[in-house]
Coordinates of C-alpha atoms in Angstrom, one line a residue:
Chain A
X404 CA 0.0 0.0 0.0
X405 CA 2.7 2.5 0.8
X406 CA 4.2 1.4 -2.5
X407 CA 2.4 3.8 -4.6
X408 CA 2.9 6.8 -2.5
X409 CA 5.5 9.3 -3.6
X410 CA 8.3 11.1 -1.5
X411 CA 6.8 14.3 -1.3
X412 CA 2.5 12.7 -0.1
X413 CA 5.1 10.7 1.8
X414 CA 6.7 13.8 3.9
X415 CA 2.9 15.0 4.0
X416 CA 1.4 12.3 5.7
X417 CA 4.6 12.3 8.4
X418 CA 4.2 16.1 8.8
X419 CA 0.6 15.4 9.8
X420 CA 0.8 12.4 11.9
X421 CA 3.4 14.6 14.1
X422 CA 1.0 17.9 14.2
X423 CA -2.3 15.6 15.1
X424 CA -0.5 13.0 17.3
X425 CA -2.1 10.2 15.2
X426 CA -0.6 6.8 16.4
X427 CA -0.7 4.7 13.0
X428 CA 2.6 3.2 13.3
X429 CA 2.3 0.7 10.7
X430 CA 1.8 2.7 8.0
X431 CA 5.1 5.2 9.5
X432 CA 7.3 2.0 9.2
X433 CA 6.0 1.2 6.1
X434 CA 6.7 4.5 4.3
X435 CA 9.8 4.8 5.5
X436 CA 10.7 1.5 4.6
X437 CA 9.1 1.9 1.0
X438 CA 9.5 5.6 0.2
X439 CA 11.5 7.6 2.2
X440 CA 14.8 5.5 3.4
X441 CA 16.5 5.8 -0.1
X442 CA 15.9 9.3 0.1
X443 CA 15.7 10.9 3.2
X444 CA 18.7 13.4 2.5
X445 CA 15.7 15.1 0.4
X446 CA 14.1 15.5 4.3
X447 CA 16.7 18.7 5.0
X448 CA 15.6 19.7 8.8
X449 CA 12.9 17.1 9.0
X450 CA 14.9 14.3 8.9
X451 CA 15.5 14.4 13.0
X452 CA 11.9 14.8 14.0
X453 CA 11.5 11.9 11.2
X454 CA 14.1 9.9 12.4
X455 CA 12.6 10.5 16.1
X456 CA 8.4 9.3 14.7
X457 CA 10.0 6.5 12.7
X458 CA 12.0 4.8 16.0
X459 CA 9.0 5.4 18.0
X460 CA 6.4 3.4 15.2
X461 CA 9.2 1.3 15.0
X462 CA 9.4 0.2 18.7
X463 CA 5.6 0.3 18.0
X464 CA 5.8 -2.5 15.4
X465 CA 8.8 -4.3 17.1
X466 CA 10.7 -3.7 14.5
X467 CA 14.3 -3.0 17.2
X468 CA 16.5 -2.8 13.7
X469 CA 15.0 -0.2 12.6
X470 CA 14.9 2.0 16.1
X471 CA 18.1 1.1 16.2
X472 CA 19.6 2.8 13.3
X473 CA 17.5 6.0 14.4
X474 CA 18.5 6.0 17.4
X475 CA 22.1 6.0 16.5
X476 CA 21.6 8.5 13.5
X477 CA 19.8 11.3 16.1
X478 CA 23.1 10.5 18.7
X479 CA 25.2 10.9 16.0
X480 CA 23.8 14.2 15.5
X481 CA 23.0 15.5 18.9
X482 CA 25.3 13.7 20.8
X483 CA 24.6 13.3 24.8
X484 CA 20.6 14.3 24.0
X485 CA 18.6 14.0 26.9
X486 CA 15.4 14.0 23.8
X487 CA 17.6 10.7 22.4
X488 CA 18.2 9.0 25.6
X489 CA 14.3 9.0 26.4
X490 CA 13.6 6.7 23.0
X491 CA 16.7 4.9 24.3
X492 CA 14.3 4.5 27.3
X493 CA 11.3 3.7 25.4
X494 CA 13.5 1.0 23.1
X495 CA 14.1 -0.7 27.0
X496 CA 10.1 -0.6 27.3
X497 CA 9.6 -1.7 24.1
X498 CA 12.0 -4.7 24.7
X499 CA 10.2 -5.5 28.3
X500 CA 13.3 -4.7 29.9
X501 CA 11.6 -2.1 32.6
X502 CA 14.2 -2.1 35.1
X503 CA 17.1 -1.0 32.5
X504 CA 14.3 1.7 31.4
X505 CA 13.7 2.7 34.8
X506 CA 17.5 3.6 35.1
X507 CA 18.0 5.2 32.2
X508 CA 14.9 7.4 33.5
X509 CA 16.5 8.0 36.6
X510 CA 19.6 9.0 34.6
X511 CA 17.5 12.2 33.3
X512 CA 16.0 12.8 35.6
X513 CA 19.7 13.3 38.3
X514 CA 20.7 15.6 35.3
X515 CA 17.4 17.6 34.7
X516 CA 14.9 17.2 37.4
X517 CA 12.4 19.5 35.7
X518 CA 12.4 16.7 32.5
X519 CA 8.3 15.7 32.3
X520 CA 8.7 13.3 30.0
X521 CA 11.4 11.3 31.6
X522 CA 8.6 11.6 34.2
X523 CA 5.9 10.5 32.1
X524 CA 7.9 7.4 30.9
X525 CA 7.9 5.9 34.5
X526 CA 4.6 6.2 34.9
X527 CA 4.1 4.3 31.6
X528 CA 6.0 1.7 32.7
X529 CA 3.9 0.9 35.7
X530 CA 1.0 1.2 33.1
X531 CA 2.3 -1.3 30.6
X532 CA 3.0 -3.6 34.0
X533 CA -1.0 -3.5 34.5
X534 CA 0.3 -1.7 37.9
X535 CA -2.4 0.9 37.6
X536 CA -2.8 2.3 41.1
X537 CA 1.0 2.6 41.3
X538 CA 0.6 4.2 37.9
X539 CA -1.9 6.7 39.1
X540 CA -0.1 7.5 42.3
X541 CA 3.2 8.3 40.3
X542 CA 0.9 10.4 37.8
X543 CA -0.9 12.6 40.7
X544 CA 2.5 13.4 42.0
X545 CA 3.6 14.2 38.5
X546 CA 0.6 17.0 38.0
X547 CA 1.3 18.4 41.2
X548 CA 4.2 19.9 39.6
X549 CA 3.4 20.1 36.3
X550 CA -0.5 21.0 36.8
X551 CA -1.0 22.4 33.2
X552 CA 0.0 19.8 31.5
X553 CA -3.2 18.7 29.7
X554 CA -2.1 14.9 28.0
X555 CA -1.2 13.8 31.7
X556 CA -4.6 15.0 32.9
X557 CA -6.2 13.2 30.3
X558 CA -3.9 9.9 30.5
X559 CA -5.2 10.4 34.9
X560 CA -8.6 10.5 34.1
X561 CA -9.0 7.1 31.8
X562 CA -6.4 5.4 34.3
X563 CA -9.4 6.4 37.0
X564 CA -11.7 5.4 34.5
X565 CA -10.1 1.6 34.2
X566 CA -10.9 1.6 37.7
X567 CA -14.5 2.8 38.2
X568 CA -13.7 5.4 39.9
X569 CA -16.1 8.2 38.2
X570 CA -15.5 10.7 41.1
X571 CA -11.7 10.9 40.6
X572 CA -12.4 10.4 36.8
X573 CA -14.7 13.9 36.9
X574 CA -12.5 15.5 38.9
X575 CA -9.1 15.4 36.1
X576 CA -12.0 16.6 33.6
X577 CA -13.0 19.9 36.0
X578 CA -9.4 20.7 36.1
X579 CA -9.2 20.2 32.1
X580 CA -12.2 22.4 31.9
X581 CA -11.0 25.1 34.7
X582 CA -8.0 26.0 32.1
X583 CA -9.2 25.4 29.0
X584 CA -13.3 26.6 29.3
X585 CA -13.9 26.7 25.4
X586 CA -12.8 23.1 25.0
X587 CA -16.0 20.9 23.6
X588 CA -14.5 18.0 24.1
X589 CA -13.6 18.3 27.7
X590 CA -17.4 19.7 28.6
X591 CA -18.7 15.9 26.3
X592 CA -16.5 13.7 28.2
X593 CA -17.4 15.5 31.9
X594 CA -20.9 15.1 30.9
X595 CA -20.5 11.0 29.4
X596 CA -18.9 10.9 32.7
X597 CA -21.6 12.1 35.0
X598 CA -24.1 10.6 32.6
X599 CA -22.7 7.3 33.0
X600 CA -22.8 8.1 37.2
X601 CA -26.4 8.0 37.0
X602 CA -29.0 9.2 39.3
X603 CA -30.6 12.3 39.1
X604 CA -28.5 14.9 40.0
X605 CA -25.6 13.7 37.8
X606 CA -27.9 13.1 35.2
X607 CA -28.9 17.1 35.1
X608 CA -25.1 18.0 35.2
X609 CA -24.8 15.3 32.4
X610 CA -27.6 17.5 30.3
X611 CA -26.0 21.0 31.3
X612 CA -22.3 19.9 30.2
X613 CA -24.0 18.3 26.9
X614 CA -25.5 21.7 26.6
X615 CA -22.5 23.5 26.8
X616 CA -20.6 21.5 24.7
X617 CA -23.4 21.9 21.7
X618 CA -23.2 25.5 22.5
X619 CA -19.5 25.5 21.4
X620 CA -19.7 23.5 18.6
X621 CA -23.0 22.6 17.2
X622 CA -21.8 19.7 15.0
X623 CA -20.7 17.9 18.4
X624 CA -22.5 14.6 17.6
X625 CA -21.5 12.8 20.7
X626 CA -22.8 16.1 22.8
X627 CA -26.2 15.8 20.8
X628 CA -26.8 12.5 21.8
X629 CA -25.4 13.0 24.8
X630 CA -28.2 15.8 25.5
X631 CA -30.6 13.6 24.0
X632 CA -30.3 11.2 26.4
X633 CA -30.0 12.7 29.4
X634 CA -32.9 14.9 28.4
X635 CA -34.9 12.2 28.0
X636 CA -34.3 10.3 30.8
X637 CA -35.0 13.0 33.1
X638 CA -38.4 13.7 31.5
X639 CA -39.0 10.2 31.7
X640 CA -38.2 9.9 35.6
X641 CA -40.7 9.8 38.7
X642 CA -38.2 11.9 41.2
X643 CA -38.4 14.9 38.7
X644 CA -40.8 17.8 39.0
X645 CA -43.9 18.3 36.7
X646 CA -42.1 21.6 35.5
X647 CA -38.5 20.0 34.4
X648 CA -39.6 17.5 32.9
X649 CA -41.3 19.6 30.5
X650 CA -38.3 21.4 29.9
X651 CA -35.8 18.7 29.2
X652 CA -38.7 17.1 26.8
X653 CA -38.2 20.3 24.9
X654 CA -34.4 20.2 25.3
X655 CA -34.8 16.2 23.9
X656 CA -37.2 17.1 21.2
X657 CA -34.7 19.7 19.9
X658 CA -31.8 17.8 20.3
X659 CA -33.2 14.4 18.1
X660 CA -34.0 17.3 15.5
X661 CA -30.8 18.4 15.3
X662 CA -29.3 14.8 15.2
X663 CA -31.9 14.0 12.4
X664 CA -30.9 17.0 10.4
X665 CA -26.9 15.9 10.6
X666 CA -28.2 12.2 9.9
X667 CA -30.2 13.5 6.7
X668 CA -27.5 15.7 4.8
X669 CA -25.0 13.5 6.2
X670 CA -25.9 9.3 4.8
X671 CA -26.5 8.2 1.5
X672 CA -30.2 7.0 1.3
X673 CA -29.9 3.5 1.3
X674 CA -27.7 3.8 5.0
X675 CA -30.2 6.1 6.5
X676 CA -33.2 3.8 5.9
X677 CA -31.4 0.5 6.3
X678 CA -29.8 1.3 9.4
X679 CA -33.3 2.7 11.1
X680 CA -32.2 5.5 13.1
X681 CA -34.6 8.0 12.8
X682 CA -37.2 6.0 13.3
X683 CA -35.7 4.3 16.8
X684 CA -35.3 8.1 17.7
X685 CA -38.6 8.9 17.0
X686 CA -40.8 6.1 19.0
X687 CA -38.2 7.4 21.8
X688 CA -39.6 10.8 21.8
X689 CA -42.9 9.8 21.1
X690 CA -43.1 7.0 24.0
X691 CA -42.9 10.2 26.5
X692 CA -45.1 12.5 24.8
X693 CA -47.9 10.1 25.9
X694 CA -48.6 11.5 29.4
Chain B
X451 CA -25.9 -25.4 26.1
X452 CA -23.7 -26.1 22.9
X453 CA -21.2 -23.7 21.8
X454 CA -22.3 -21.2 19.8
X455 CA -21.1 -20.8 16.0
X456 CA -19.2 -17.7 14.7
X457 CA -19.8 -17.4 10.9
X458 CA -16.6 -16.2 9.1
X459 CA -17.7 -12.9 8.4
X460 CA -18.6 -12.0 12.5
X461 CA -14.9 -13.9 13.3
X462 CA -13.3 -11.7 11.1
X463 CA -14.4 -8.3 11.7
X464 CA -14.1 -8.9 15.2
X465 CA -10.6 -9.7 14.9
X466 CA -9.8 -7.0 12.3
X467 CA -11.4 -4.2 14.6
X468 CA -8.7 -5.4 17.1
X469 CA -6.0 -5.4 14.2
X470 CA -7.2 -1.8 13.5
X471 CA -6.2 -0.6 17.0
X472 CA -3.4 -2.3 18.2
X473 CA -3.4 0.1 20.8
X474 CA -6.8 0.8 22.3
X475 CA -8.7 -1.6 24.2
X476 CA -11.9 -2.0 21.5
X477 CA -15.3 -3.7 21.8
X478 CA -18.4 -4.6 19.9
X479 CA -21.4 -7.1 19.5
X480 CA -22.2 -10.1 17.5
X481 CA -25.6 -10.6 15.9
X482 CA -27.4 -13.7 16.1
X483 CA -30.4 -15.5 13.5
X484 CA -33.6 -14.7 15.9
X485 CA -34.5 -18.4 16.3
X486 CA -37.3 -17.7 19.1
X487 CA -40.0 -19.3 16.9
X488 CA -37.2 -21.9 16.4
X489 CA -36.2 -25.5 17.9
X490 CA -32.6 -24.7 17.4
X491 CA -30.6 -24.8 20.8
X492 CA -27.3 -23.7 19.1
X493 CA -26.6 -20.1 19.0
X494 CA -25.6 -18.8 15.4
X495 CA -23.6 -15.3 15.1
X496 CA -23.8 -14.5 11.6
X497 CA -22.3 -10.9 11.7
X498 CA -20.2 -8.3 14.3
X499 CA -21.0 -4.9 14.9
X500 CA -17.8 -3.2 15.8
X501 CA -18.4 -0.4 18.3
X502 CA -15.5 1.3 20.4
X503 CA -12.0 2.3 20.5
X504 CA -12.8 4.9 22.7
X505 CA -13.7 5.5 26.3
X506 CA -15.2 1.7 26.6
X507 CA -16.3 2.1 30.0
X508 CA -19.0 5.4 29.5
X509 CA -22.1 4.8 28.7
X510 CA -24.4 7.6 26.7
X511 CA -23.1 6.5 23.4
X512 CA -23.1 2.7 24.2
X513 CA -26.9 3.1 24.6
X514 CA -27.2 5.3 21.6
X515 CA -25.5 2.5 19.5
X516 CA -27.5 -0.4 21.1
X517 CA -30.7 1.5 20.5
X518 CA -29.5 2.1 16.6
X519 CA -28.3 -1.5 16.2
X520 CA -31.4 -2.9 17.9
X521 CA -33.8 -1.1 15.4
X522 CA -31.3 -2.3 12.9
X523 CA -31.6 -6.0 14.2
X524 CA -35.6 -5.8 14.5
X525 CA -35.9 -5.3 10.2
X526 CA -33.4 -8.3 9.7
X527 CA -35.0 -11.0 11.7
X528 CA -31.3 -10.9 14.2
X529 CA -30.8 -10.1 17.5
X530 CA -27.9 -8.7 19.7
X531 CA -26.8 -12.2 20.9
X532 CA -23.2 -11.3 22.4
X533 CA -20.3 -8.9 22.9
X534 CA -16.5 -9.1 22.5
X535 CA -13.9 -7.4 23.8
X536 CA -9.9 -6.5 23.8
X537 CA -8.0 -5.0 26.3
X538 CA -6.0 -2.5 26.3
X539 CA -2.6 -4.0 27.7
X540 CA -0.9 -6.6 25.9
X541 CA -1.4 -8.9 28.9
X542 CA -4.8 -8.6 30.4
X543 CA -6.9 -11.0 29.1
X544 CA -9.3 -11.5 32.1
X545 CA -13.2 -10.4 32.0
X546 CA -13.1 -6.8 33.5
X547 CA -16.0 -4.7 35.4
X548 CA -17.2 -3.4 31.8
X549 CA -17.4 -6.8 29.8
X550 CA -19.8 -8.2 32.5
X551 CA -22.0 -5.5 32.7
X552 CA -22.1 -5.0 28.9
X553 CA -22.6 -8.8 28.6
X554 CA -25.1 -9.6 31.3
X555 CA -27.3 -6.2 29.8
X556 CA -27.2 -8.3 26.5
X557 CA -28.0 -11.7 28.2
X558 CA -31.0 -9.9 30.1
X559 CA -32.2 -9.5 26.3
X560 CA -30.9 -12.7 24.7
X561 CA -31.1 -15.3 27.9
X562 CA -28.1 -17.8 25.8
X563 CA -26.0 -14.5 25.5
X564 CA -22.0 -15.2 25.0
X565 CA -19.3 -12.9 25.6
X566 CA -15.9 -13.1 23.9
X567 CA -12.6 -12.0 25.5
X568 CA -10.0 -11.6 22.8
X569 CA -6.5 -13.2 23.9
X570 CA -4.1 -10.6 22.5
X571 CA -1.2 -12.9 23.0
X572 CA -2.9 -15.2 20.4
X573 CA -3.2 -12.4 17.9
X574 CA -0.1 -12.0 16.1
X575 CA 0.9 -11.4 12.2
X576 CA 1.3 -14.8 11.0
X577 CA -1.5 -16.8 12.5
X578 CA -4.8 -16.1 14.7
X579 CA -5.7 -19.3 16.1
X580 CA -7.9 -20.1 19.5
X581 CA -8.1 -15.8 19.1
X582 CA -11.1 -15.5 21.8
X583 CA -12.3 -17.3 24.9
X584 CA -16.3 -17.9 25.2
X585 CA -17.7 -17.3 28.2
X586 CA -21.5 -17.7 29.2
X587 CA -23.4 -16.7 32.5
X588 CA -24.2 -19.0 35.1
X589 CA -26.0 -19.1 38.1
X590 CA -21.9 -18.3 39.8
X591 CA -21.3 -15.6 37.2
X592 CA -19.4 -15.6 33.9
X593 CA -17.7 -19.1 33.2
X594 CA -15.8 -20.1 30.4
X595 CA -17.1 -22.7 27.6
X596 CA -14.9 -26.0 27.1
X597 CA -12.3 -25.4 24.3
X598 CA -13.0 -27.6 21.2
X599 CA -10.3 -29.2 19.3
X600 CA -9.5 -27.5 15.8
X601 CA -12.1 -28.2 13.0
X602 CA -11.7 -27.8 9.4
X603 CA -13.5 -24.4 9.4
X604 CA -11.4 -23.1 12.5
X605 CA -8.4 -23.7 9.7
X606 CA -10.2 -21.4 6.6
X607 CA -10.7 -18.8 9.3
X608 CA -7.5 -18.7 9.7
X609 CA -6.5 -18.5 6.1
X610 CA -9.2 -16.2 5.3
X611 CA -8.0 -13.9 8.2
X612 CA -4.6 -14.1 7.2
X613 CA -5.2 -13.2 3.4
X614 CA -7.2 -10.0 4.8
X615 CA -4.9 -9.0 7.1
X616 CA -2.1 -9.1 4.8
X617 CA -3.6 -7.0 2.7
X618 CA -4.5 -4.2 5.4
X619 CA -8.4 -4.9 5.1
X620 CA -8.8 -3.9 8.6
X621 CA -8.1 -0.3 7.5
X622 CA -11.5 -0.1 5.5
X623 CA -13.1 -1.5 8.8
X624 CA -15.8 1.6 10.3
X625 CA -16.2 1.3 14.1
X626 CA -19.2 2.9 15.6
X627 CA -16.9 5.6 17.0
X628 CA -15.6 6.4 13.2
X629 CA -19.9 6.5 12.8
X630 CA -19.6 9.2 15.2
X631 CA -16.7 11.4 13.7
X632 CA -18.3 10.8 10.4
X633 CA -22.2 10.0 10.3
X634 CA -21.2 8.7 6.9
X635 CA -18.6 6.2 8.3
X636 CA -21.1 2.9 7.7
X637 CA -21.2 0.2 10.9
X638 CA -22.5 -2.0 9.1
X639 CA -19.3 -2.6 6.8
X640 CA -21.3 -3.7 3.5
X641 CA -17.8 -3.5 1.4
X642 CA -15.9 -5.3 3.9
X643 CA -18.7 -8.0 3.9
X644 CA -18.4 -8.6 0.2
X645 CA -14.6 -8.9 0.7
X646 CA -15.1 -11.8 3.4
X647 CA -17.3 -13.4 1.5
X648 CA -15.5 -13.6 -1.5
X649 CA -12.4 -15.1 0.3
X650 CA -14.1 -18.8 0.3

């Protein structure tokens, strides 16, 4: 497949894996090992942060040859790098060999204590160990020096996640939200959170985050359904007042319009009536009309 | 209670979803012929419906998809007969907190429900043999089925699997959260489908 891609869609689909984060390692090994090794004096300054995505896809796909002559390219070129020592680290991982990763680790971190991603790399060890409260213990005291740092928050909340524990879980995602308000995706997963929590009251924070979310960006499906949902089931519940549940009727009504509308414009025909989604939406709404 | 049957085209996109994200811990659920009119005892899962890569564990779109697939189900005479799962780290292979609650909400639906726990140690590029473990639920919980011996179809699996995976098919593979990026991103894999079944 990667065959038939030239050098320069080759350099394009790199570029774009580093500036999204996109984890598709097979397809890095293979265009490096199709397209771009013959040529990669064409990269000019590229070739490093190439060299430095290829090892890590490599250690991805096993492939240790490969990270091997990267790794020795980049400490060719930047000799003692603290930046090559960490995939040094990660090879270790890669290889199972946690203790000799730990050290190098520790190596870092006596000659820069501030390094975060030395940091990070322990607590992935723990992680690929199946340690996870170790993992999340190391990963709290990380944050507490390094509190803005967004992908650890993240990486804390779907460790507490693992373990059922929804409270902690909602807590990394108020932090997430504290610095970054405008964020849709931080309001949709608060809210799939709290939503998933159940009861009442989490179920109206569910609908308010869902709200929010839509509010920043309208073509949010997962926030649509999301306010779908939890409109619906607090319409449909006994413990809610005559009043509210007239109000998040509404807010459910509106929301399966706006889901139908994106379902419309958005399937061919044949998918939309095959796969029967309006309809299931529709009996939904309709079975709580009835009074 | 027999073992149930996995036609080829449920075995493979179940195992190709995994392929896809080598990764992620991903899930989905197996459709079975609605035989409640039926004599037949034996369960038959004729297709997967590949559903997360994402956030297993949350529930809002889980019931979203189970409500679409459902409707989806009801028009082709098939039912949501069982789940599988893959987890995320290389070497947990045991039935978390999530697979049991998934699976006993399908078994309260379908009452000879399975759920299959893919063994990533037995998924590798060469060969996918023995790939899941079937467990059903008892009155003491969740217990795995007795391992048959190798038959003849358990061998074109295999080579079917292999051919696809060799040629990247699981890349064309549409999860339900790809459904959710895209609304165009189709769960129900018709392409694929053809592809499997040309492959015998």
């Amino acid at each position: 497949m990667a065959q038939r891609v030239s050098f320069d869609e080759a350099r394009t689909i790199l570029k774009k894996f580093r500036d999204e984060q996109t984890r598709d390692s097979d397809l890095v090994v293979s265009l490096w090992d199709n397209v771009l090794a013959n040529s990669y004096h064409k990269l000019g300054d590229d070739l490093w942060l190439v060299y430095e995505q290829v090892c890590t896809a490599a250690l991805d796909c096993q492939r240790f040859d490969l990270a091997e002559l990267c790794i020795s390219s980049l400490d060719h070129k930047f000799p003692k790098s603290i930046r090559v020592r960490r995939l040094l680290g990660m090879m270790y991982e890669a290889r199972g060999e946690y203790t000799k990763a730990e050290e190098e680790y520790k190596n870092i971190l006596e000659k820069d204590e501030t390094n975060m991603y030395a940091r990070k790399r322990q607590v992935a060890i723990l992680k690929a160990q199946n340690k996870i409260p170790e993992a999340i213990s190391k990963l709290n005291d990380y944050l507490k020096s390094f509190m803005t740092d967004y992908e650890a928050w993240n990486e804390l909340c779907d460790l507490y996640l693992s373990q059922h524990d929804y409270n902690n879980a909602a807590f990394c995602l108020e932090e997430l939200i504290m610095s970054n308000p405008h964020n849709h995706l931080f309001h949709q997963k608060y809210a799939e959170i709290r939503y998933t929590q159940g009861g009442n009251e989490n179920m109206d924070l569910a609908r308010s985050y869902f709200a929010q979310a839509v509010k920043l960006n309208p073509n949010n499906l997962r926030a649509l359904i999301g306010l779908f949902l939890a409109a619906l089931n607090l319409s449909g519940s006994s413990s809610v007042m005559a009043k509210d549940k007239k109000l998040n009727l509404k807010y459910a009504t509106w929301a399966a319009e706006q889901i139908q509308i994106r379902y419309e414009n958005q399937q061919s025909e044949e998918q939309l009536s095959e796969t029967k989604v309006l309809t299931c939406m529709k009996k939904l709404v309709e079975s709580l009309q009835t009074p | 209670m027999a073992a149930p049957v996995v036609s080829l085209q449920a075995h493979c996109k179940l195992l190709l979803h995994a392929a896809k994200y080598p990764h992620a811990p991903v899930n989905g659920v197996l459709l079975a012929e609605d035989n409640k009119n039926k004599e037949s005892k034996v369960v038959k899962y004729v297709d997967s419906i590949p559903l997360f890569h994402i956030s297993l564990g949350l529930s809002p779109m889980l019931e979203m998809a189970l409500l679409q697939i459902d409707a989806y189900c009801k028009s082709k005479g098939l039912v949501i007969g069982g789940y599988y799962q893959a987890n995320e780290n290389y070497n947990d292979n045991e039935l978390n907190h999530v697979a049991k609650t998934i699976g006993r909400k399908i078994q309260e639906n379908f009452h000879d429900a399975c759920v299959l726990m893919i063994d990533n140690r037995r998924v590798r590029a060469e060969s996918v043999s023995q790939a899941y473990r079937i467990f059903t639920l008892k009155e003491s919980g969740w217990k795995e089925a007795d391992k048959k011996s190798t038959s003849e179809d358990d061998i074109s699996k295999e080579e079917c699997l292999y051919t696809l995976l060799k040629s990247g098919s699981q890349r064309q593979l549409r999860d339900f959260d790809n459904h959710l990026d895209d609304v165009g991103n189709d769960w129900r894999n018709l392409e694929l489908n053809d592809i499997i079944g040309r492959c015998t």
